[in-house]
């Protein structure tokens, strides 16, 4: 019976192992095409990995590099942004994203943010959601340790010390949990996009006959707000808002 169970477990994991090996091989072949300057072939292979729900910052980053080599700047920016959502502190990703953004026509200054909001965003981007999960588990483990010490110790000084640290780790666990959840939401929520249409007339209302309030060009990043049928309300980093067609952009 035990042998049958062991065999069943092995058979269960064989397809997963084969899939992982296949994905690794395909990724390496795509990289080989890229290194040879065969960018279209590498893009096809990277895309096939994504279509099979195999996602990583490396795939998005390399895909962005391939599109950049083909002078498709909006697509390069899109995939660099996708890579950044997974690995926000990667220096290579951030450098290439900044480099790609120097090629777009629009220069939009950020609105100065309240310092607490900036501090909070820096905390969220300090680690990705998996790293925050590990941090939270570690903090919670220390919390449980001090709770146990509090209940098993007979010394008043030890109980006071463990009680104080338990309160501290409760606060830290709660805070890291919230930050980790926000990091997860940033990764999974697609509320930003990259303009793909060469030139876009941004309207004052979701109507083709409404007035044009400003013009955007391909490669510009916008935040997504409300939507109305074929129209999407967007917001720029400088606070400007307007409406454009959903066909004008690709979600990050």
Short mmCIF file of C-alpha atoms in Angstrom, two decimals:
data_model
loop_
_atom_site.label_atom_id
_atom_site.label_comp_id
_atom_site.label_asym_id
_atom_site.label_seq_id
_atom_site.Cartn_x
_atom_site.Cartn_y
_atom_site.Cartn_z
CA UNK A 1 0.00 0.00 0.00
CA UNK A 2 2.84 2.37 0.90
CA UNK A 3 4.61 1.58 -2.38
CA UNK A 4 1.40 2.26 -4.30
CA UNK A 5 0.98 5.59 -2.51
CA UNK A 6 4.61 6.56 -3.21
CA UNK A 7 4.21 5.65 -6.87
CA UNK A 8 1.03 7.74 -7.08
CA UNK A 9 2.82 10.76 -5.61
CA UNK A 10 5.69 10.38 -8.10
CA UNK A 11 3.28 10.07 -11.03
CA UNK A 12 1.42 13.13 -9.81
CA UNK A 13 4.54 15.29 -9.83
CA UNK A 14 6.07 14.01 -13.08
CA UNK A 15 3.95 16.33 -15.32
CA UNK A 16 4.85 19.32 -13.13
CA UNK A 17 8.56 18.50 -13.30
CA UNK A 18 8.36 18.00 -17.07
CA UNK A 19 6.51 21.31 -17.46
CA UNK A 20 9.15 23.13 -15.40
CA UNK A 21 11.98 21.57 -17.41
CA UNK A 22 10.22 22.37 -20.68
CA UNK A 23 9.71 26.01 -19.64
CA UNK A 24 13.36 26.32 -18.61
CA UNK A 25 14.51 24.87 -21.92
CA UNK A 26 12.20 27.15 -23.91
CA UNK A 27 13.41 30.18 -21.95
CA UNK A 28 17.03 29.26 -22.66
CA UNK A 29 16.31 28.79 -26.37
CA UNK A 30 14.59 32.19 -26.45
CA UNK A 31 17.64 33.75 -24.77
CA UNK A 32 19.89 32.07 -27.32
CA UNK A 33 17.87 33.60 -30.18
CA UNK A 34 18.10 37.00 -28.48
CA UNK A 35 21.87 36.75 -28.08
CA UNK A 36 22.15 35.92 -31.79
CA UNK A 37 20.12 39.02 -32.69
CA UNK A 38 17.11 36.92 -33.75
CA UNK A 39 14.67 39.09 -31.83
CA UNK A 40 11.44 38.04 -33.57
CA UNK A 41 12.12 34.38 -32.78
CA UNK A 42 12.92 35.19 -29.15
CA UNK A 43 9.72 37.23 -28.82
CA UNK A 44 7.66 34.32 -30.18
CA UNK A 45 9.15 31.96 -27.59
CA UNK A 46 8.79 34.39 -24.66
CA UNK A 47 5.16 34.96 -25.67
CA UNK A 48 4.53 31.21 -25.76
CA UNK A 49 5.72 30.95 -22.16
CA UNK A 50 3.33 33.71 -21.10
CA UNK A 51 0.44 32.09 -22.99
CA UNK A 52 1.08 28.96 -20.92
CA UNK A 53 0.76 31.02 -17.72
CA UNK A 54 4.49 30.85 -17.02
CA UNK A 55 5.28 34.29 -15.64
CA UNK A 56 8.43 35.81 -14.21
CA UNK A 57 10.22 39.14 -14.12
CA UNK A 58 12.99 37.61 -16.26
CA UNK A 59 10.58 36.69 -19.06
CA UNK A 60 8.99 40.15 -19.06
CA UNK A 61 12.39 41.85 -18.83
CA UNK A 62 13.87 39.88 -21.72
CA UNK A 63 10.72 40.41 -23.76
CA UNK A 64 11.05 44.14 -23.13
CA UNK A 65 14.69 43.99 -24.25
CA UNK A 66 13.72 42.20 -27.47
CA UNK A 67 11.06 44.79 -28.32
CA UNK A 68 13.51 47.57 -27.47
CA UNK A 69 16.04 46.10 -29.91
CA UNK A 70 13.31 46.15 -32.57
CA UNK A 71 12.65 49.83 -31.77
CA UNK A 72 9.13 49.05 -30.52
CA UNK A 73 9.38 51.42 -27.56
CA UNK A 74 5.75 51.24 -26.29
CA UNK A 75 5.92 47.44 -26.13
CA UNK A 76 9.33 47.58 -24.47
CA UNK A 77 7.99 49.95 -21.81
CA UNK A 78 4.92 47.76 -21.29
CA UNK A 79 6.99 44.67 -20.53
CA UNK A 80 9.54 46.53 -18.43
CA UNK A 81 6.62 47.81 -16.34
CA UNK A 82 5.26 44.26 -16.02
CA UNK A 83 8.70 43.08 -14.90
CA UNK A 84 8.90 45.91 -12.37
CA UNK A 85 5.58 44.89 -10.81
CA UNK A 86 7.11 41.52 -9.97
CA UNK A 87 10.60 42.73 -9.04
CA UNK A 88 10.32 46.45 -8.19
CA UNK A 89 13.88 46.87 -6.89
CA UNK A 90 15.70 45.22 -9.78
CA UNK A 91 18.32 47.75 -10.94
CA UNK A 92 18.52 46.42 -14.50
CA UNK A 93 14.74 46.59 -14.94
CA UNK A 94 14.53 50.12 -13.56
CA UNK A 95 17.50 51.30 -15.64
CA UNK A 96 16.12 49.90 -18.90
CA UNK A 97 12.68 51.31 -18.13
CA UNK A 98 14.16 54.78 -17.59
CA UNK A 99 16.18 54.42 -20.78
CA UNK A 100 13.11 53.42 -22.81
CA UNK A 101 11.14 56.35 -21.39
CA UNK A 102 13.72 58.78 -22.79
CA UNK A 103 12.50 57.79 -26.28
CA UNK A 104 8.86 58.88 -25.81
CA UNK A 105 7.53 62.28 -26.83
CA UNK A 106 5.57 63.22 -23.71
CA UNK A 107 7.39 64.67 -20.71
CA UNK A 108 5.04 64.62 -17.74
CA UNK A 109 6.15 65.79 -14.30
CA UNK A 110 4.81 64.03 -11.22
CA UNK A 111 2.63 65.95 -8.79
CA UNK A 112 4.50 66.32 -5.45
CA UNK A 113 3.06 63.78 -3.02
CA UNK A 114 2.46 64.03 0.73
CA UNK A 115 5.60 62.70 2.44
CA UNK A 116 3.71 59.97 4.32
CA UNK A 117 2.32 58.60 1.06
CA UNK A 118 5.83 58.60 -0.44
CA UNK A 119 7.18 56.83 2.65
CA UNK A 120 4.41 54.22 2.49
CA UNK A 121 5.01 53.53 -1.21
CA UNK A 122 8.74 53.15 -0.56
CA UNK A 123 7.92 50.59 2.13
CA UNK A 124 5.60 48.66 -0.20
CA UNK A 125 8.20 48.59 -2.99
CA UNK A 126 11.05 47.66 -0.65
CA UNK A 127 10.25 43.96 -1.17
CA UNK A 128 7.91 41.97 -3.39
CA UNK A 129 4.80 40.25 -2.04
CA UNK A 130 6.55 36.90 -1.48
CA UNK A 131 9.37 38.52 0.48
CA UNK A 132 6.83 40.39 2.61
CA UNK A 133 5.06 37.08 3.25
CA UNK A 134 8.30 35.53 4.53
CA UNK A 135 8.95 38.59 6.69
CA UNK A 136 5.44 38.36 8.13
CA UNK A 137 5.86 34.64 8.89
CA UNK A 138 9.18 35.33 10.65
CA UNK A 139 7.67 38.12 12.73
CA UNK A 140 4.67 35.96 13.62
CA UNK A 141 7.02 33.15 14.69
CA UNK A 142 8.81 35.50 17.09
CA UNK A 143 5.43 36.68 18.35
CA UNK A 144 4.40 33.09 19.16
CA UNK A 145 7.75 32.51 20.88
CA UNK A 146 7.32 35.47 23.22
CA UNK A 147 3.68 34.56 23.91
CA UNK A 148 4.81 31.07 24.96
CA UNK A 149 7.57 32.53 27.13
CA UNK A 150 5.03 34.81 28.77
CA UNK A 151 2.75 31.92 29.76
CA UNK A 152 5.43 29.42 30.84
CA UNK A 153 7.72 31.77 32.74
CA UNK A 154 7.30 32.31 36.48
CA UNK A 155 9.63 35.31 36.70
CA UNK A 156 7.81 38.68 36.74
CA UNK A 157 10.66 40.42 34.91
CA UNK A 158 10.65 37.81 32.13
CA UNK A 159 6.86 38.02 31.82
CA UNK A 160 7.02 41.83 31.54
CA UNK A 161 9.79 41.61 28.95
CA UNK A 162 8.01 38.96 26.86
CA UNK A 163 4.70 40.84 27.13
CA UNK A 164 6.28 44.07 25.86
CA UNK A 165 7.94 42.28 22.95
CA UNK A 166 4.70 40.44 22.16
CA UNK A 167 2.90 43.78 21.78
CA UNK A 168 5.72 45.06 19.58
CA UNK A 169 5.60 41.99 17.34
CA UNK A 170 1.80 42.17 17.10
CA UNK A 171 2.18 45.69 15.69
CA UNK A 172 4.99 44.61 13.36
CA UNK A 173 3.04 41.55 12.18
CA UNK A 174 -0.06 43.65 11.49
CA UNK A 175 1.97 46.32 9.65
CA UNK A 176 3.96 43.86 7.53
CA UNK A 177 0.74 42.02 6.68
CA UNK A 178 -0.87 45.22 5.38
CA UNK A 179 2.25 46.17 3.42
CA UNK A 180 2.46 42.67 1.93
CA UNK A 181 -1.20 42.81 0.92
CA UNK A 182 -0.62 46.17 -0.78
CA UNK A 183 2.39 44.71 -2.60
CA UNK A 184 0.22 41.81 -3.77
CA UNK A 185 -2.50 44.20 -4.97
CA UNK A 186 0.02 46.23 -6.97
CA UNK A 187 1.16 43.06 -8.73
CA UNK A 188 -2.32 41.69 -9.48
CA UNK A 189 -4.31 44.89 -10.12
CA UNK A 190 -4.11 46.17 -13.69
CA UNK A 191 -5.03 49.81 -13.12
CA UNK A 192 -2.25 51.37 -15.19
CA UNK A 193 -1.56 51.19 -18.91
CA UNK A 194 0.75 52.27 -21.72
CA UNK A 195 -0.50 54.27 -24.70
CA UNK A 196 0.02 52.30 -27.94
CA UNK A 197 -1.64 54.58 -30.50
CA UNK A 198 0.98 56.96 -32.01
CA UNK A 199 -1.10 60.08 -31.26
CA UNK A 200 -4.21 60.22 -29.06
CA UNK A 201 -6.66 63.09 -28.67
CA UNK A 202 -7.76 62.88 -25.04
CA UNK A 203 -11.37 64.03 -24.73
CA UNK A 204 -13.25 65.93 -22.05
CA UNK A 205 -16.06 63.33 -22.11
CA UNK A 206 -16.59 59.77 -23.42
CA UNK A 207 -17.77 61.07 -26.77
CA UNK A 208 -15.92 61.48 -30.08
CA UNK A 209 -17.57 64.88 -30.56
CA UNK A 210 -16.42 66.25 -27.19
CA UNK A 211 -13.55 68.70 -27.04
CA UNK A 212 -9.91 67.61 -27.04
CA UNK A 213 -8.27 68.73 -23.81
CA UNK A 214 -4.75 67.42 -24.44
CA UNK A 215 -2.79 65.08 -26.70
CA UNK A 216 -0.78 62.01 -25.72
CA UNK A 217 1.71 59.92 -27.65
CA UNK A 218 2.66 56.26 -27.64
CA UNK A 219 4.69 55.03 -24.70
CA UNK A 220 3.10 57.32 -22.11
CA UNK A 221 1.95 55.68 -18.87
CA UNK A 222 -1.52 56.50 -17.54
CA UNK A 223 -3.64 55.42 -14.58
CA UNK A 224 -7.09 53.98 -15.30
CA UNK A 225 -10.13 55.49 -13.61
CA UNK A 226 -13.77 55.17 -14.74
CA UNK A 227 -14.98 53.57 -17.95
CA UNK A 228 -17.98 54.02 -20.20
CA UNK A 229 -18.60 51.46 -22.96
CA UNK A 230 -15.66 51.84 -25.39
CA UNK A 231 -14.15 54.73 -23.44
CA UNK A 232 -11.73 54.84 -20.53
CA UNK A 233 -11.07 57.76 -18.21
CA UNK A 234 -7.36 58.13 -17.50
CA UNK A 235 -5.16 60.19 -15.23
CA UNK A 236 -1.60 61.36 -15.84
CA UNK A 237 1.19 61.64 -13.29
CA UNK A 238 0.67 65.43 -13.26
CA UNK A 239 -3.00 65.03 -12.28
CA UNK A 240 -4.55 65.76 -15.71
CA UNK A 241 -7.60 63.62 -16.55
CA UNK A 242 -9.50 62.84 -19.72
CA UNK A 243 -11.15 60.17 -21.84
CA UNK A 244 -9.71 57.97 -24.58
CA UNK A 245 -10.76 54.82 -26.41
CA UNK A 246 -9.88 51.45 -24.86
CA UNK A 247 -8.17 50.48 -28.10
CA UNK A 248 -5.56 53.20 -27.55
CA UNK A 249 -3.70 51.45 -24.72
CA UNK A 250 -2.49 48.15 -23.26
CA UNK A 251 -2.88 47.34 -19.57
CA UNK A 252 0.24 46.71 -17.52
#
